[in-house]
C-alpha positions as a LaTeX table, in Angstrom:
\begin{tabular}{lrrr}
\hline
Residue & $x$ (\AA) & $y$ (\AA) & $z$ (\AA) \\
\hline
Met1 & 30.79 & 95.94 & 69.28 \\
Ser2 & 33.60 & 96.01 & 66.94 \\
Thr3 & 37.01 & 97.53 & 68.95 \\
Glu4 & 38.36 & 98.10 & 64.70 \\
Pro5 & 39.12 & 101.76 & 64.21 \\
Arg6 & 36.06 & 103.22 & 61.94 \\
Thr7 & 38.41 & 105.76 & 60.36 \\
Thr8 & 41.74 & 103.74 & 58.45 \\
Ile9 & 45.19 & 105.30 & 56.90 \\
Arg10 & 47.09 & 103.81 & 54.13 \\
Arg11 & 49.62 & 105.12 & 53.20 \\
Ala12 & 50.59 & 105.64 & 49.16 \\
Thr13 & 54.37 & 103.36 & 49.38 \\
Asp14 & 51.60 & 100.84 & 51.11 \\
Leu15 & 48.91 & 100.74 & 48.48 \\
Pro16 & 49.77 & 97.30 & 46.01 \\
Arg17 & 49.28 & 97.65 & 42.49 \\
Ala18 & 47.67 & 95.42 & 39.40 \\
Pro19 & 47.50 & 94.79 & 35.58 \\
Trp20 & 44.47 & 96.19 & 34.86 \\
Arg21 & 41.69 & 92.99 & 33.90 \\
Asn22 & 43.05 & 92.94 & 30.42 \\
Gly23 & 46.32 & 93.68 & 30.38 \\
Arg24 & 46.73 & 96.59 & 28.93 \\
Gly25 & 47.45 & 98.97 & 31.95 \\
Met26 & 47.84 & 99.41 & 36.22 \\
Thr27 & 45.75 & 99.76 & 38.52 \\
Thr28 & 46.64 & 101.14 & 42.16 \\
Glu29 & 44.45 & 99.22 & 44.76 \\
Ile30 & 43.16 & 102.17 & 47.34 \\
Ala31 & 40.09 & 100.83 & 48.41 \\
Leu32 & 37.46 & 97.80 & 48.30 \\
Gly33 & 34.20 & 96.59 & 50.08 \\
Gly34 & 35.13 & 92.46 & 49.40 \\
Thr35 & 37.39 & 91.00 & 47.60 \\
Pro36 & 38.70 & 91.77 & 44.48 \\
Asp37 & 37.00 & 88.69 & 42.94 \\
Asp38 & 33.66 & 89.68 & 44.37 \\
Phe39 & 33.59 & 93.64 & 45.39 \\
Thr40 & 30.46 & 95.32 & 46.84 \\
Trp41 & 32.58 & 98.35 & 45.60 \\
Arg42 & 35.83 & 99.03 & 44.73 \\
Val43 & 38.38 & 102.71 & 44.11 \\
Ser44 & 41.20 & 102.71 & 42.27 \\
Leu45 & 43.63 & 104.75 & 40.48 \\
Ala46 & 44.54 & 103.83 & 37.07 \\
Glu47 & 47.40 & 104.47 & 34.81 \\
Val48 & 46.68 & 105.00 & 31.09 \\
Ala49 & 50.24 & 104.81 & 28.88 \\
Gln50 & 48.33 & 104.62 & 25.75 \\
Ser51 & 45.07 & 104.39 & 24.10 \\
Gly52 & 42.58 & 101.65 & 23.83 \\
Asp53 & 39.87 & 99.25 & 25.48 \\
Phe54 & 38.81 & 99.43 & 28.58 \\
Ser55 & 38.01 & 96.49 & 30.85 \\
Ala56 & 34.80 & 95.12 & 30.52 \\
Phe57 & 32.81 & 94.90 & 34.42 \\
Pro58 & 29.08 & 93.62 & 33.63 \\
Gly59 & 27.20 & 94.41 & 36.31 \\
Ile60 & 29.25 & 97.31 & 37.50 \\
Asp61 & 28.20 & 101.12 & 37.59 \\
Arg62 & 31.08 & 103.10 & 37.26 \\
Ile63 & 32.67 & 106.49 & 37.79 \\
Ile64 & 35.61 & 107.91 & 35.89 \\
Val65 & 37.61 & 111.08 & 37.28 \\
Leu66 & 40.73 & 112.60 & 35.44 \\
Val67 & 43.10 & 113.48 & 38.33 \\
Glu68 & 46.26 & 114.02 & 36.21 \\
Gly69 & 47.05 & 114.42 & 32.48 \\
Ser70 & 44.45 & 117.17 & 29.91 \\
Thr71 & 42.13 & 114.94 & 28.68 \\
Met72 & 40.68 & 111.66 & 27.84 \\
Thr73 & 37.98 & 110.78 & 25.13 \\
Leu74 & 35.70 & 107.75 & 25.61 \\
Arg75 & 33.86 & 106.29 & 23.11 \\
Leu76 & 30.78 & 104.38 & 24.07 \\
Pro77 & 28.07 & 102.95 & 22.13 \\
Asp78 & 25.55 & 106.01 & 22.17 \\
Arg79 & 27.90 & 108.72 & 22.72 \\
Thr80 & 31.80 & 110.37 & 22.83 \\
Arg81 & 32.62 & 111.53 & 26.14 \\
Val82 & 35.40 & 114.50 & 26.53 \\
Leu83 & 37.21 & 113.95 & 30.38 \\
Arg84 & 38.61 & 116.59 & 32.05 \\
Arg85 & 40.54 & 116.62 & 34.98 \\
Asp86 & 38.37 & 116.31 & 38.36 \\
Glu87 & 35.28 & 116.32 & 36.70 \\
Pro88 & 33.15 & 113.04 & 37.33 \\
Phe89 & 31.61 & 110.54 & 34.94 \\
Ala90 & 29.36 & 107.86 & 35.00 \\
Phe91 & 28.58 & 104.80 & 32.82 \\
Asp92 & 27.70 & 101.21 & 32.85 \\
Gly93 & 31.00 & 99.15 & 33.13 \\
Gly94 & 29.49 & 96.53 & 30.91 \\
Val95 & 29.25 & 98.10 & 28.23 \\
Pro96 & 32.39 & 98.64 & 25.19 \\
Val97 & 34.79 & 101.79 & 25.75 \\
Arg98 & 36.87 & 102.80 & 24.31 \\
Cys99 & 39.55 & 105.33 & 25.76 \\
Thr100 & 41.87 & 107.73 & 23.38 \\
Val101 & 44.77 & 109.64 & 24.82 \\
Glu102 & 47.60 & 111.81 & 23.27 \\
Gln103 & 49.70 & 111.54 & 26.62 \\
Pro104 & 49.91 & 109.51 & 29.47 \\
Thr105 & 47.10 & 110.35 & 32.06 \\
Arg106 & 46.04 & 108.43 & 35.38 \\
Asp107 & 42.13 & 108.22 & 36.59 \\
Leu108 & 40.52 & 107.57 & 39.37 \\
Asn109 & 37.85 & 105.13 & 39.22 \\
Val110 & 34.76 & 104.13 & 41.72 \\
Met111 & 33.09 & 101.06 & 40.60 \\
Thr112 & 29.77 & 99.52 & 42.56 \\
Arg113 & 27.73 & 96.52 & 42.33 \\
Arg114 & 24.46 & 96.95 & 40.89 \\
Gly115 & 21.22 & 96.75 & 42.97 \\
Ala116 & 24.10 & 96.42 & 46.00 \\
Ala117 & 25.76 & 99.63 & 46.29 \\
Arg118 & 25.93 & 103.43 & 44.68 \\
Ala119 & 28.36 & 106.04 & 45.16 \\
Thr120 & 28.75 & 109.50 & 43.95 \\
Val121 & 32.75 & 111.61 & 43.90 \\
Asp122 & 33.79 & 115.17 & 43.90 \\
Val123 & 37.38 & 116.74 & 43.68 \\
Arg124 & 37.92 & 119.50 & 46.27 \\
Val125 & 40.63 & 121.47 & 46.96 \\
Leu126 & 41.76 & 123.25 & 50.18 \\
Ala127 & 43.41 & 126.46 & 51.24 \\
Asp128 & 45.46 & 126.92 & 53.78 \\
Gly129 & 43.13 & 129.12 & 56.10 \\
Asp130 & 39.77 & 128.10 & 55.20 \\
Ala131 & 37.21 & 126.53 & 57.16 \\
Pro132 & 37.14 & 123.51 & 58.06 \\
Val133 & 35.46 & 121.13 & 55.07 \\
Val134 & 33.37 & 118.72 & 57.15 \\
Val135 & 32.01 & 115.37 & 55.99 \\
Pro136 & 29.66 & 114.07 & 57.18 \\
Ala137 & 29.21 & 110.62 & 59.31 \\
Ala138 & 26.86 & 108.59 & 55.97 \\
Gly139 & 28.01 & 105.50 & 54.17 \\
Thr140 & 31.78 & 104.52 & 53.39 \\
Val141 & 34.14 & 108.08 & 52.23 \\
Val142 & 37.31 & 107.08 & 51.12 \\
Leu143 & 39.38 & 110.25 & 50.75 \\
Val144 & 42.49 & 110.62 & 48.06 \\
Val145 & 45.28 & 113.45 & 48.29 \\
Leu146 & 45.70 & 113.75 & 45.22 \\
Glu147 & 48.32 & 116.56 & 45.60 \\
Gly148 & 49.13 & 118.39 & 48.92 \\
Thr149 & 48.49 & 118.26 & 52.52 \\
Val150 & 45.12 & 117.01 & 54.43 \\
Arg151 & 44.63 & 117.57 & 58.20 \\
Leu152 & 41.94 & 115.23 & 59.23 \\
Gly153 & 40.72 & 116.44 & 62.79 \\
Ala154 & 40.66 & 120.17 & 64.36 \\
Thr155 & 43.68 & 119.30 & 66.04 \\
Asp156 & 46.05 & 117.96 & 63.48 \\
Asp157 & 45.75 & 114.26 & 65.15 \\
Thr158 & 46.34 & 113.04 & 61.94 \\
Thr159 & 48.19 & 114.20 & 58.10 \\
Leu160 & 48.04 & 113.15 & 55.22 \\
Gly161 & 49.99 & 113.54 & 52.14 \\
Ala162 & 49.72 & 112.99 & 48.09 \\
Gly163 & 48.56 & 109.40 & 47.24 \\
Asp164 & 47.69 & 108.62 & 50.87 \\
Val165 & 44.51 & 107.36 & 51.42 \\
Ala166 & 41.87 & 107.50 & 54.39 \\
Thr167 & 38.37 & 105.42 & 54.53 \\
Thr168 & 35.58 & 106.35 & 57.12 \\
Gly169 & 32.15 & 106.04 & 58.16 \\
Glu170 & 32.98 & 108.69 & 61.00 \\
Arg171 & 32.22 & 112.30 & 60.70 \\
Val172 & 35.59 & 113.68 & 60.30 \\
Glu173 & 37.28 & 117.95 & 59.41 \\
Leu174 & 39.50 & 118.85 & 56.75 \\
Thr175 & 42.12 & 121.38 & 56.57 \\
Gly176 & 45.31 & 121.98 & 54.58 \\
Ala177 & 46.37 & 123.07 & 51.23 \\
Ala178 & 45.15 & 119.95 & 48.60 \\
Arg179 & 43.90 & 118.86 & 45.94 \\
Leu180 & 41.59 & 115.71 & 47.03 \\
Ala181 & 38.74 & 113.52 & 46.14 \\
Leu182 & 36.00 & 112.10 & 48.20 \\
Ala183 & 34.31 & 108.82 & 46.62 \\
Arg184 & 30.83 & 108.06 & 49.01 \\
Ile185 & 29.24 & 104.83 & 48.98 \\
Val186 & 26.07 & 103.75 & 50.48 \\
Leu187 & 25.06 & 100.06 & 50.61 \\
Ser188 & 21.99 & 99.74 & 49.39 \\
Pro189 & 19.14 & 98.37 & 51.69 \\
Ala190 & 18.64 & 94.66 & 52.01 \\
Val191 & 15.98 & 93.27 & 49.52 \\
\hline
\end{tabular}
């Protein structure tokens, strides 16, 4: 039986930054299932200072959510997609993608190894006085506070501020005044 806590908290100031695989930007590593070179799933925040090509991740499914900035345009081989803030967009991480931005942006990326895991992403806004948002225990949930503060638990057990992250497999209740992203990762059953 594991004695590790089922909910881990990482503060914004402790999150490591790394250059993109193609060297054209920076990523803040938020949470990882595996190692940086051999992950089952990965959640990160990318800083996009200029237009350019995305790094290729063959065999990886990606969900991207623009979290800062007005728009980002993605050109994929079969379509063009204009991203607007807080709207998740899923695509094959192995296809060539060119992004165009008119000003610096930040985006949340959730990557899962095809056949090993799958993910969903939801951006929510909480207001003080609202009923708690209940996050059920199902898979792994990575909560990223984009703005404001969030309390985990009915008795203000833990407060997270902008940029802080909670990773959990437990049922949690969220209250506060905040904009946050919830990435849910579910591992595929063994074949």
